[in-house]
Coordinates of C-alpha atoms and ligand atoms in Angstrom, one line a residue:
X1 CA 47.2 84.1 112.6
X2 CA 45.7 80.8 112.1
X3 CA 47.2 77.5 111.5
X4 CA 45.2 76.7 108.6
X5 CA 47.4 76.1 105.7
X6 CA 48.1 79.5 104.0
X7 CA 48.9 77.7 100.8
X8 CA 52.4 77.2 101.7
X9 CA 54.3 77.5 98.6
X10 CA 56.2 74.3 97.9
X11 CA 56.4 75.3 94.2
X12 CA 60.1 75.4 94.2
X13 CA 60.1 77.8 91.3
X14 CA 58.5 80.6 93.5
X15 CA 61.4 81.3 95.5
X16 CA 63.7 81.9 92.7
X17 CA 61.9 83.6 89.6
X18 CA 62.2 87.0 90.7
X19 CA 63.1 87.9 87.3
X20 CA 59.9 88.9 85.7
X21 CA 59.0 91.6 88.1
X22 CA 62.1 92.4 89.5
X23 CA 61.9 96.0 88.3
X24 CA 58.5 96.7 90.0
X25 CA 60.2 95.3 93.2
X26 CA 60.9 98.8 94.3
X27 CA 57.5 100.2 93.5
X28 CA 56.2 101.5 96.9
X29 CA 52.6 100.1 96.0
X30 CA 54.1 96.5 96.1
X31 CA 56.1 96.6 99.3
X32 CA 55.1 97.0 103.0
X33 CA 56.0 100.3 104.8
X34 CA 56.3 99.0 108.4
X35 CA 57.0 102.7 109.3
X36 CA 53.2 103.0 109.3
X37 CA 53.4 101.1 112.4
X38 CA 56.4 102.7 114.2
X39 CA 58.6 105.3 112.7
X40 CA 61.9 103.7 114.0
X41 CA 63.1 100.7 115.8
X42 CA 63.6 103.0 118.9
X43 CA 60.0 103.9 118.7
X44 CA 59.2 100.2 118.7
X45 CA 61.4 99.6 121.5
X46 CA 59.7 102.4 123.5
X47 CA 56.4 101.0 122.9
X48 CA 57.2 97.5 124.3
X49 CA 58.9 99.3 127.4
X50 CA 56.0 101.7 127.9
X51 CA 53.4 98.7 127.6
X52 CA 55.3 96.5 130.1
X53 CA 55.7 99.6 132.6
X54 CA 52.1 99.6 132.8
X55 CA 51.6 96.1 133.9
X56 CA 51.9 96.8 137.6
X57 CA 48.5 98.6 136.8
X58 CA 46.9 95.4 136.4
X59 CA 48.4 93.8 139.4
X60 CA 46.7 96.9 141.3
X61 CA 43.2 95.8 140.3
X62 CA 43.6 92.3 141.9
X63 CA 40.9 91.4 144.5
X64 CA 39.1 94.6 143.5
X65 CA 37.9 93.8 140.0
X66 CA 34.2 93.6 140.5
X67 CA 33.8 96.0 143.3
X68 CA 31.8 98.3 141.1
X69 CA 30.9 98.6 137.3
X70 CA 33.3 101.7 137.1
X71 CA 36.1 99.7 138.5
X72 CA 35.5 96.5 136.3
X73 CA 35.5 98.9 133.3
X74 CA 38.8 100.9 134.4
X75 CA 40.6 97.5 134.8
X76 CA 39.4 96.1 131.5
X77 CA 40.7 99.3 129.8
X78 CA 44.1 99.1 131.1
X79 CA 44.2 95.2 130.2
X80 CA 43.1 95.8 126.7
X81 CA 45.3 98.8 126.2
X82 CA 48.4 96.8 127.0
X83 CA 47.3 94.0 125.0
X84 CA 46.7 96.0 122.0
X85 CA 50.1 97.6 122.3
X86 CA 52.0 94.5 122.8
X87 CA 50.0 92.9 120.0
X88 CA 50.8 95.6 117.6
X89 CA 54.5 95.4 118.8
X90 CA 54.4 91.5 118.1
X91 CA 52.7 92.1 114.7
X92 CA 55.6 94.5 113.8
X93 CA 58.2 92.1 115.2
X94 CA 57.2 89.0 113.3
X95 CA 56.4 91.0 109.9
X96 CA 59.8 92.6 110.0
X97 CA 61.2 89.1 110.4
X98 CA 59.2 87.7 107.7
X99 CA 60.6 90.3 105.3
X100 CA 64.0 89.1 106.0
X101 CA 64.5 86.0 108.1
X102 CA 68.4 86.2 107.8
X103 CA 68.4 89.2 110.2
X104 CA 69.3 88.4 113.7
X105 CA 68.1 91.5 115.1
X106 CA 64.7 90.8 113.6
X107 CA 64.8 87.4 115.3
X108 CA 65.6 89.0 118.7
X109 CA 63.0 91.5 118.4
X110 CA 60.3 88.8 118.0
X111 CA 61.6 87.1 121.2
X112 CA 61.5 90.4 122.9
X113 CA 58.0 90.8 122.1
X114 CA 57.2 87.3 123.1
X115 CA 58.7 87.7 126.3
X116 CA 56.9 91.2 127.0
X117 CA 53.6 89.1 126.2
X118 CA 54.5 86.3 128.7
X119 CA 55.2 88.8 131.4
X120 CA 51.7 90.6 130.7
X121 CA 49.9 87.3 130.5
X122 CA 51.1 85.9 133.7
X123 CA 50.5 89.1 135.6
X124 CA 47.0 89.0 134.3
X125 CA 46.3 85.3 134.9
X126 CA 44.1 86.1 138.1
X127 CA 41.5 88.0 136.2
X128 CA 39.7 85.0 134.7
X129 CA 39.3 83.2 138.1
X130 CA 38.3 86.4 139.8
X131 CA 35.5 87.0 137.4
X132 CA 34.2 83.4 137.6
X133 CA 34.4 83.6 141.5
X134 CA 32.2 86.6 141.2
X135 CA 29.6 84.6 139.0
X136 CA 27.3 85.3 136.3
X137 CA 24.8 87.1 138.2
X138 CA 27.1 89.5 139.6
X139 CA 28.8 90.2 136.4
X140 CA 25.4 90.5 134.5
X141 CA 24.3 93.3 137.2
X142 CA 27.8 95.2 136.7
X143 CA 27.2 95.3 133.1
X144 CA 23.7 96.3 133.5
X145 CA 24.5 99.2 135.7
X146 CA 27.7 100.6 133.9
X147 CA 26.8 101.2 130.3
X148 CA 30.5 101.7 129.4
X149 CA 30.9 97.8 129.9
X150 CA 28.8 97.3 126.7
X151 CA 31.9 96.5 124.5
X152 CA 33.1 93.8 127.0
X153 CA 29.9 92.0 127.2
X154 CA 30.8 89.2 124.9
X155 CA 34.4 88.6 126.3
X156 CA 33.0 88.8 129.8
X157 CA 29.8 86.3 129.1
X158 CA 32.3 84.0 127.5
X159 CA 34.7 83.7 130.6
X160 CA 31.4 83.1 132.7
X161 CA 30.2 80.5 130.3
X162 CA 33.3 78.4 130.8
X163 CA 32.9 78.5 134.4
X164 CA 31.8 74.7 134.9
X165 CA 35.4 73.8 133.5
X166 CA 37.5 76.0 135.6
X167 CA 39.0 74.2 138.6
X168 CA 40.0 75.9 142.1
X169 CA 43.0 77.8 142.1
X170 CA 45.3 75.0 143.3
X171 CA 44.2 72.4 140.7
X172 CA 44.6 75.1 138.1
X173 CA 48.2 75.6 139.2
X174 CA 48.8 72.0 139.0
X175 CA 47.3 71.8 135.6
X176 CA 49.2 74.7 134.3
X177 CA 52.2 73.0 135.3
X178 CA 51.5 69.9 133.1
X179 CA 51.8 72.1 130.3
X180 CA 55.5 71.3 130.3
X181 CA 54.7 67.7 129.5
X182 CA 51.7 67.7 127.6
X183 CA 53.1 68.3 124.2
X184 CA 55.8 65.7 124.6
X185 CA 54.1 63.4 122.2
X186 CA 54.2 66.0 119.5
X187 CA 57.8 67.1 120.2
X188 CA 59.2 63.7 119.8
X189 CA 57.2 63.3 116.7
X190 CA 58.5 66.4 115.1
X191 CA 62.2 65.9 115.9
X192 CA 62.0 62.2 114.8
X193 CA 60.3 62.8 111.5
X194 CA 62.2 66.1 110.7
X195 CA 65.7 65.1 111.8
X196 CA 66.1 61.2 112.3
X197 CA 63.7 59.4 110.1
X198 CA 65.7 57.7 107.3
X199 CA 63.7 58.7 104.3
X200 CA 64.0 56.1 101.3
X201 CA 65.8 56.8 98.2
X202 CA 64.2 56.0 94.9
X203 CA 65.4 56.1 91.3
X204 CA 62.8 57.5 88.9
X205 CA 62.3 56.4 85.2
X206 CA 64.2 59.5 84.3
X207 CA 67.4 58.0 86.1
X208 CA 67.1 60.7 88.8
X209 CA 67.8 59.5 92.5
X210 CA 65.7 61.3 94.9
X211 CA 65.5 61.0 98.8
X212 CA 61.9 61.0 99.5
X213 CA 61.7 63.7 102.3
X214 CA 58.2 65.0 103.3
X215 CA 58.9 67.9 100.5
X216 CA 60.2 65.4 98.0
X217 CA 57.0 62.9 98.6
X218 CA 54.8 66.0 98.0
X219 CA 56.3 66.8 94.8
X220 CA 56.9 63.5 93.2
X221 CA 53.5 62.0 94.4
X222 CA 52.3 64.0 91.5
X223 CA 54.9 62.6 89.0
X224 CA 53.2 62.2 85.7
X225 CA 54.8 58.5 85.0
X226 CA 52.4 55.9 86.7
X227 CA 55.4 53.5 87.5
X228 CA 57.4 56.5 89.2
X229 CA 54.2 57.3 91.4
X230 CA 53.9 53.8 92.6
X231 CA 57.6 53.4 93.4
X232 CA 57.2 56.8 95.5
X233 CA 54.3 55.7 97.4
X234 CA 55.3 52.2 98.2
X235 CA 58.8 53.4 99.3
X236 CA 57.5 56.4 101.3
X237 CA 54.8 54.6 103.0
X238 CA 56.9 51.4 103.2
X239 CA 59.5 53.3 105.3
X240 CA 56.9 54.8 107.5
X241 CA 55.6 51.4 108.2
X242 CA 58.6 50.4 109.7
X243 CA 58.4 53.3 112.3
X244 CA 54.9 53.1 113.2
X245 CA 55.5 51.7 116.6
X246 CA 57.5 54.7 117.7
X247 CA 55.1 57.2 115.9
X248 CA 52.2 55.4 117.5
X249 CA 53.6 55.9 120.7
X250 CA 54.0 59.3 120.3
X251 CA 50.6 59.9 119.1
X252 CA 49.4 58.0 121.9
X253 CA 51.2 60.4 124.3
X254 CA 49.5 63.3 122.7
X255 CA 46.0 62.0 122.8
X256 CA 46.6 60.9 126.5
X257 CA 47.3 64.4 127.2
X258 CA 44.0 65.6 125.6
X259 CA 42.1 62.8 127.7
X260 CA 43.9 64.2 130.8
X261 CA 42.7 67.3 130.1
X262 CA 39.1 66.4 129.4
X263 CA 39.1 64.3 132.6
X264 CA 40.3 67.2 134.8
X265 CA 38.0 69.9 133.2
X266 CA 35.0 67.4 133.4
X267 CA 34.0 67.1 129.7
X268 CA 32.0 64.3 128.2
X269 CA 34.3 63.8 125.5
X270 CA 37.5 64.9 124.3
X271 CA 35.7 66.6 121.1
X272 CA 33.5 68.5 123.3
X273 CA 36.5 69.7 125.4
X274 CA 38.2 71.0 122.2
X275 CA 35.1 72.5 120.6
X276 CA 34.2 74.4 123.8
X277 CA 37.1 76.9 123.2
X278 CA 35.1 78.5 120.5
X279 CA 31.6 77.2 121.7
X280 CA 31.0 75.1 118.7
X281 CA 28.2 72.6 119.2
X282 CA 29.3 68.8 118.8
X283 CA 26.5 68.4 116.3
X284 CA 28.8 70.5 113.8
X285 CA 31.5 67.7 113.9
X286 CA 29.2 64.8 114.0
X287 CA 27.0 66.3 111.1
X288 CA 30.1 66.7 109.0
X289 CA 31.1 63.0 109.1
X290 CA 27.7 61.8 108.8
X291 CA 27.4 64.1 105.6
X292 CA 30.5 62.8 104.2
X293 CA 29.2 59.1 104.7
X294 CA 26.0 60.0 103.0
X295 CA 27.9 61.4 99.7
X296 CA 30.6 58.8 99.3
X297 CA 28.9 58.3 95.8
X298 CA 29.9 61.8 94.8
X299 CA 33.5 61.1 95.7
X300 CA 33.5 58.0 93.7
X301 CA 31.8 59.7 90.7
X302 CA 34.7 62.2 90.8
X303 CA 37.4 59.1 91.1
X304 CA 35.6 57.5 88.1
X305 CA 36.1 60.9 86.0
X306 CA 39.6 60.9 87.2
X307 CA 40.2 57.4 86.1
X308 CA 38.7 58.1 82.6
X309 CA 40.7 61.4 82.1
X310 CA 43.9 59.6 83.1
X311 CA 43.0 56.7 80.6
X312 CA 43.8 54.0 83.1
X313 CA 42.1 50.7 83.7
X314 CA 42.1 50.6 87.6
X315 CA 42.7 53.7 89.7
X316 CA 45.0 53.5 92.6
X317 CA 45.2 55.6 95.6
X318 CA 48.6 56.6 94.4
X319 CA 47.1 58.3 91.3
X320 CA 45.1 60.9 93.0
X321 CA 47.8 63.6 93.0
X322 CA 48.8 63.5 89.3
X323 CA 47.6 66.3 87.1
X324 CA 44.6 65.4 85.1
X325 CA 44.5 68.6 83.1
X326 CA 47.1 70.7 81.7
X327 CA 48.0 73.8 83.8
X328 CA 47.7 77.4 82.6
X329 CA 50.6 77.9 80.2
X330 CA 50.8 81.5 80.8
X331 CA 51.8 83.7 83.6
X332 CA 49.9 86.6 85.1
X333 CA 51.1 90.0 85.8
X334 CA 50.4 91.6 89.1
X335 CA 48.0 94.1 87.7
X336 CA 46.1 91.3 85.9
X337 CA 46.0 89.4 89.6
X338 CA 44.5 92.3 90.9
X339 CA 41.9 93.0 88.3
X340 CA 40.8 89.3 88.4
X341 CA 40.5 89.4 92.4
X342 CA 38.6 92.6 92.2
X343 CA 36.3 91.3 89.3
X344 CA 35.8 88.2 91.4
X345 CA 34.7 89.9 94.6
X346 CA 32.7 92.7 92.9
X347 CA 29.6 90.5 93.6
X348 CA 30.3 91.4 97.2
X349 CA 29.4 94.9 96.5
X350 CA 31.0 98.2 95.5
X351 CA 32.4 99.1 99.0
X352 CA 34.0 95.9 99.3
X353 CA 35.6 96.0 96.0
X354 CA 36.8 99.4 96.2
X355 CA 38.1 99.1 99.7
X356 CA 40.4 96.3 98.3
X357 CA 41.2 98.0 95.3
X358 CA 42.3 100.9 97.4
X359 CA 44.3 98.6 99.6
X360 CA 46.1 97.0 96.7
X361 CA 47.3 100.6 95.8
X362 CA 48.3 101.6 99.2
X363 CA 50.6 99.0 100.8
X364 CA 48.5 96.3 101.9
X365 CA 50.5 93.5 100.0
X366 CA 54.2 93.0 100.1
X367 CA 54.1 91.1 96.6
X368 CA 57.3 89.6 95.5
X369 CA 59.9 87.0 96.8
X370 CA 63.2 88.3 97.8
X371 CA 66.2 86.6 99.4
X372 CA 65.4 85.6 102.9
X373 CA 61.9 86.6 102.8
X374 CA 59.4 84.0 104.5
X375 CA 57.6 81.7 101.7
X376 CA 54.0 81.2 101.3
X377 CA 51.2 83.9 102.0
X378 CA 49.4 85.2 104.9
X379 CA 47.3 88.2 106.0
X380 CA 47.8 89.9 109.5
X381 CA 46.6 93.1 110.9
X382 CA 47.3 95.3 114.0
X383 CA 44.2 96.8 115.3
X384 CA 43.8 100.4 114.2
X385 CA 46.2 100.2 111.2
X386 CA 45.4 98.4 107.9
X387 CA 45.7 94.8 106.7
X388 CA 49.0 93.5 105.7
X389 CA 49.5 90.7 103.2
X390 CA 52.5 88.9 102.5
X391 CA 52.7 87.1 99.1
X392 CA 55.5 85.6 97.1
X393 CA 54.0 86.4 93.7
X394 CA 55.8 85.1 90.6
X395 CA 52.8 84.9 88.1
X396 CA 51.4 81.5 88.5
X397 CA 47.8 81.1 88.7
X398 CA 47.7 79.5 92.2
X399 CA 49.3 82.8 93.2
X400 CA 46.4 84.8 91.9
X401 CA 44.4 82.3 93.9
X402 CA 46.3 82.9 97.0
X403 CA 45.9 86.7 96.4
X404 CA 42.0 86.1 96.4
X405 CA 42.4 84.0 99.5
X406 CA 44.4 86.3 101.5
X407 CA 42.5 89.2 100.4
X408 CA 39.4 87.5 102.1
X409 CA 41.5 87.5 105.2
X410 CA 42.4 91.2 104.9
X411 CA 39.0 92.4 104.1
X412 CA 37.5 90.4 107.1
X413 CA 40.1 92.0 109.2
X414 CA 39.4 95.5 107.9
X415 CA 35.6 95.2 108.2
X416 CA 36.0 93.8 111.7
X417 CA 38.4 96.4 112.9
X418 CA 36.2 99.2 111.6
X419 CA 33.1 98.1 113.2
X420 CA 34.2 96.6 116.5
X421 CA 36.0 97.9 119.7
X422 CA 39.6 96.3 120.3
X423 CA 38.0 93.7 122.7
X424 CA 35.9 92.0 119.8
X425 CA 37.6 92.7 116.8
X426 CA 39.5 89.5 116.3
X427 CA 37.5 86.9 114.7
X428 CA 37.5 83.0 115.4
X429 CA 39.3 80.4 113.3
X430 CA 36.0 78.7 112.3
X431 CA 34.9 81.7 110.6
X432 CA 38.4 82.9 109.5
X433 CA 38.8 80.4 106.7
X434 CA 35.2 81.0 105.4
X435 CA 36.1 84.6 104.5
X436 CA 39.1 83.5 102.6
X437 CA 37.8 80.3 100.8
X438 CA 34.8 82.1 99.8
X439 CA 36.8 84.6 97.8
X440 CA 38.8 81.6 96.1
X441 CA 35.4 80.3 95.2
X442 CA 34.1 83.6 93.8
X443 CA 37.4 83.6 91.8
X444 CA 36.8 80.3 90.3
X445 CA 33.2 81.1 89.3
X446 CA 34.4 84.3 87.8
X447 CA 37.5 82.8 85.8
X448 CA 35.2 80.1 84.6
X449 CA 32.9 82.6 83.0
X450 CA 35.9 84.3 81.4
X451 CA 37.4 81.4 80.0
X452 CA 37.7 81.2 76.3
X453 CA 39.0 77.8 75.6
X454 CA 37.8 74.2 76.8
X455 CA 41.3 73.5 78.0
X456 CA 41.1 76.7 80.2
X457 CA 37.6 75.4 81.5
X458 CA 39.1 71.7 82.3
X459 CA 41.9 73.2 84.0
X460 CA 39.6 75.3 86.4
X461 CA 36.9 72.7 86.7
X462 CA 39.6 70.2 87.4
X463 CA 41.5 72.2 90.1
X464 CA 37.9 73.2 91.8
X465 CA 37.4 69.3 91.9
X466 CA 40.7 68.4 93.3
X467 CA 40.2 71.2 96.0
X468 CA 36.7 69.8 96.9
X469 CA 38.3 66.2 97.0
X470 CA 41.0 67.3 99.4
X471 CA 39.2 69.7 101.6
X472 CA 36.1 67.8 102.1
X473 CA 37.0 63.9 101.8
X474 CA 40.5 63.8 102.7
X475 CA 40.2 66.4 105.7
X476 CA 36.9 64.7 106.6
X477 CA 38.8 61.2 106.9
X478 CA 41.3 62.7 109.1
X479 CA 38.6 64.4 111.2
X480 CA 36.8 61.0 111.5
X481 CA 40.0 59.4 112.4
X482 CA 40.8 62.0 114.9
X483 CA 37.5 61.3 116.7
X484 CA 37.8 57.6 116.7
X485 CA 41.1 57.5 118.3
X486 CA 40.1 60.0 121.0
X487 CA 37.1 57.9 121.7
X488 CA 39.4 54.7 121.8
X489 CA 41.5 56.4 124.5
X490 CA 38.4 57.7 126.5
X491 CA 37.3 54.1 126.7
X492 CA 40.5 53.1 128.2
X493 CA 42.1 51.5 124.9
X494 CA 45.7 52.7 124.3
X495 CA 46.7 53.6 120.8
X496 CA 49.8 51.8 119.0
X497 CA 51.2 51.5 115.6
X498 CA 49.1 48.6 114.9
X499 CA 45.5 49.6 116.0
X500 CA 46.2 53.1 114.3
X501 CA 47.3 51.6 110.9
X502 CA 44.4 49.1 111.1
X503 CA 41.8 51.8 111.8
X504 CA 43.3 54.3 109.2
X505 CA 43.4 51.7 106.4
X506 CA 39.8 50.7 107.2
X507 CA 38.8 54.3 106.8
X508 CA 40.8 54.9 103.4
X509 CA 39.3 51.8 102.0
X510 CA 35.8 52.9 103.0
X511 CA 36.2 56.3 101.7
X512 CA 37.8 55.6 98.5
X513 CA 35.6 52.5 97.5
X514 CA 38.3 50.0 97.7
X515 CA 36.1 46.9 98.0
X516 CA 33.5 48.1 95.2
X517 CA 36.6 48.5 92.9
X518 CA 36.5 52.3 92.7
X519 CA 40.1 53.0 93.9
X520 CA 42.7 50.4 95.2
X521 CA 44.4 51.1 98.6
X522 CA 47.1 49.0 99.1
X523 CA 48.2 47.7 102.7
X524 CA 51.0 50.1 103.0
X525 CA 49.1 53.2 102.7
X526 CA 47.5 52.2 106.2
X527 CA 50.5 54.2 107.6
X528 CA 49.6 57.7 106.3
X529 CA 48.3 58.7 109.6
X530 CA 51.9 58.7 110.9
X531 CA 52.7 61.6 108.6
X532 CA 50.0 63.9 109.4
X533 CA 51.1 66.5 111.9
X534 CA 47.7 68.0 112.3
X535 CA 46.5 65.0 114.4
X536 CA 48.4 66.3 117.2
X537 CA 46.6 69.8 117.1
X538 CA 43.5 68.8 119.1
X539 CA 40.6 68.7 116.6
X540 CA 41.6 71.2 114.3
X541 CA 41.4 69.7 110.7
X542 CA 37.7 69.3 110.8
X543 CA 37.6 73.4 110.1
X544 CA 39.2 72.9 106.8
X545 CA 36.1 71.0 105.6
X546 CA 33.4 73.2 107.3
X547 CA 34.9 76.3 106.0
X548 CA 34.8 75.2 102.3
X549 CA 31.3 74.0 102.8
X550 CA 30.1 77.2 104.5
X551 CA 31.9 79.0 101.7
X552 CA 30.2 77.1 98.8
X553 CA 26.7 77.6 100.4
X554 CA 27.5 81.3 101.0
X555 CA 28.7 82.0 97.6
X556 CA 26.1 80.2 95.7
X557 CA 23.4 82.1 97.5
X558 CA 25.1 85.4 96.8
X559 CA 25.8 84.7 93.3
X560 CA 22.2 83.5 92.7
X561 CA 20.7 86.6 94.4
X562 CA 23.1 88.8 92.4
X563 CA 21.8 87.3 89.1
X564 CA 18.3 87.5 89.9
X565 CA 15.9 89.9 88.3
X566 CA 15.6 92.3 90.0
X567 CA 18.9 91.6 91.8
X568 CA 18.8 91.3 95.5
X569 CA 21.4 91.6 98.1
X570 CA 20.0 90.3 101.4
X571 CA 22.4 87.3 101.5
X572 CA 25.4 89.3 100.8
X573 CA 24.5 91.8 103.3
X574 CA 24.2 89.2 106.0
X575 CA 27.5 87.7 104.9
X576 CA 29.1 91.1 105.3
X577 CA 27.6 91.7 108.6
X578 CA 29.2 88.3 109.7
X579 CA 32.4 89.8 108.7
X580 CA 32.0 93.0 110.6
X581 CA 30.9 91.1 113.8
X582 CA 34.5 90.1 114.5
X583 CA 34.1 88.0 117.7
X584 CA 31.3 90.0 119.2
X585 CA 29.2 86.7 118.8
X586 CA 29.9 83.1 118.8
X587 CA 31.2 81.7 115.4
X588 CA 28.6 78.9 114.9
X589 CA 25.7 81.7 115.7
X590 CA 27.3 84.1 113.2
X591 CA 27.3 81.5 110.5
X592 CA 23.8 80.4 111.3
X593 CA 22.7 84.2 111.0
X594 CA 24.5 84.6 107.9
X595 CA 22.3 81.7 106.5
X596 CA 24.5 78.6 107.1
X597 CA 23.6 76.2 109.9
X598 CA 26.7 73.8 110.2
X599 CA 24.7 71.6 112.5
X600 CA 22.3 70.7 109.6
X601 CA 23.1 68.7 106.3
X602 CA 22.0 71.8 104.0
X603 CA 25.5 73.4 103.6
X604 CA 27.2 69.8 102.8
X605 CA 24.4 69.2 100.3
X606 CA 25.1 72.4 98.5
X607 CA 28.8 71.7 98.4
X608 CA 28.0 68.1 96.6
X609 CA 25.6 69.9 94.1
X610 CA 28.6 72.1 93.5
X611 CA 30.7 69.0 93.0
X612 CA 28.4 67.2 90.7
X613 CA 27.9 70.3 88.7
X614 CA 31.4 70.7 88.1
X615 CA 31.9 67.0 87.2
X616 CA 28.9 67.4 84.9
X617 CA 30.5 70.4 83.0
X618 CA 33.9 68.2 82.8
X619 CA 32.0 65.2 81.3
X620 CA 30.2 67.6 78.8
X621 CA 33.5 69.0 77.3
X622 CA 34.8 65.2 77.4
X623 CA 31.8 64.1 75.3
X624 CA 32.4 66.9 73.1
X625 CA 35.8 65.6 72.3
X626 CA 34.4 61.9 72.0
X627 CA 36.4 60.9 75.1
Ligands
ZN1 ZN1 43.7 81.2 105.0

C-alpha cells in the first residue's frame, strides 16, 4: 500500500534458489490461502457485482446528505460498506496476481476491480463538496446530535479542515481535467529512462562486459575492485550527463504541475500543499533539513571509518556502496527467521509477540519464491480478515530483516483493524514505516546481543551504519534538493539540466565534505538527480528519513525502559496505542503522543547518538585488532 521501498529484492539469487526450501513449499503454513477471502472466483465476481449494484444508493443521497444526523449516518454507512467490499475485492485481485503474474485472468481481475473502484469513486465525488458546503458548524452540530456518527468524526473533520483549499465546483471540474496532463513529466522520464536511454557498456577487471542499466548499476556500484567502481560510476553518470537537458525538461514539467496545483489551491508553498494531505506541519520538513546540516560531522565520522576499513587513502563518492565487512556466510531456515523476529519483538510485550507467532503459523506469510511470483516483499490486509505478507525467502540475512520489517506492517494492520471501525482503520504513510523500521531496529539490537564473534558484530554494526547513511543523509539530501527546486519554480525560475546539476553537485559536495577532503565528489556525479524517480512523487522521500529517526527514538526508549529495574512499560504502551489508533487521529499528533515530536531536534539527536554509538563499537573492535 505504501510506495516506500519494500526492500525490492534486486539480489538476483533470490528468485532462483528455490532448492533449499522447496520441500516445505507446499506446507500449508507457508502459503497464503486466498479462499479465506472468497471461497471461489465466482464468489469474488458476485461480491464485485453486488457492490457496484449498490452504487446508485450513493447517488440517492445527493443533495440530502446533511439533512439530519441520521441521514448523514445512513449515507456514510452505505459509502463505507461499498468501499470496504471493493477494497477487499481489490486486495484479493492483486494478491492473486502477485502469486503468479503470468496468469492473464489474474491481470483481468485486477483491471475489473480497478474499474469498479473508478465507477464508485466518480459516483461519490459529490460527497466532499457537499460536506464542505454545509460547513464545519453544521457538521459539528450533526455529530453532536447523532451519537452513531462518532466513528466518522475524524474523516468528517478532515474533509472540513481542507475546505479553504477546495474550489467551487466549476474550478474543481477544470482542475480534475488537468490530471490528464499533470503527470506528463514523469511519463516522459519513465519511458525515456526505461526504454530509450542508451546505457553504456563497460568491461570490468574480470574481462566481463556489462551494459550498465539501472539494475546493473545498482549491482556493480558495489564492486569489490576499486577500478571497476570508478569505471562504473564515471560511465553511468557520464551517460546521464549527456541527457540532462531532456531529463531536466521532464522534471521541470512535473514541478510546474505541482506549482499549478499550489497556486490554484492557494497554498503558500508547494511543500505545504503536499504535506497538507496528511496534515503534517511544514516544521517537520524544515527541522529534518536543519538537523541534517547540524550533524554533518557524524556523517563525516562514518565516512572516515569507512575509508579506514577499506584501507584507502582518499575516499570517493564511488566507494560508498562497496562492502566494508564480510556478510553472513550462513543462511537461515524459515523457523530460525521466525524465532529471531519473535525474540526481537518480545520487548513489545507478550501479546504482540504471541499474536505474530500465531500469525506465522496460520497463513499470514507466503514465504518462498516461485516462478511468476512477484519479487520483493510487502504486507497488506483486507479489513476484518488478517494481514497477508508476501516474502521471497531464500535464507539470506536481508530476508530475515525483511520478515521483521513486514511483520511491523502486519502487526500495525492487525492492531488498527481490531481497535478501529472501518472508516479509521487505515494508517497514514507517515507512521506506516515507523512500525516496520522499528522492528528492523529491534532485530538489529537483538542480533547484536546474540552475536558470538567480532566478525558477526562488525557485519551487523556496518549494515546498521549503511542503513543510517542512506536513509538519513542520502534521502535527506534528496528531500533538501526537492524543496529547493520547488522553491526555484515558485520564484519563477524554470528548471533545466544545467541548474539542476549545479544545485545537486553543490549539495552532494556539502553533505559529503568534498572541500574538507572527507570524500571526493567528481563533477560527473552532479547528474545523479536525473536517475531518481522519487523526485516526481511530490515530497515523498523525506518520510524515509523521518520514519527511521522516529523508529530509533522509540526503540531506544522501549529498550531502555524494559531493561530498567524494575522494568517499565509506559513508552511501549504509548507506542502500541499509536499502532492501534489507525487513522483516528493525525499522524504527527499520534507520533507526538507516542513520545516523538518530529518538529523538534530531539528525535534526530537520538538517531545521531545511535550512529555515534555504532561507530564507537566498530572502532573498538578495530582497535582490538590493531587496525
Ligand atoms: Zn515498509
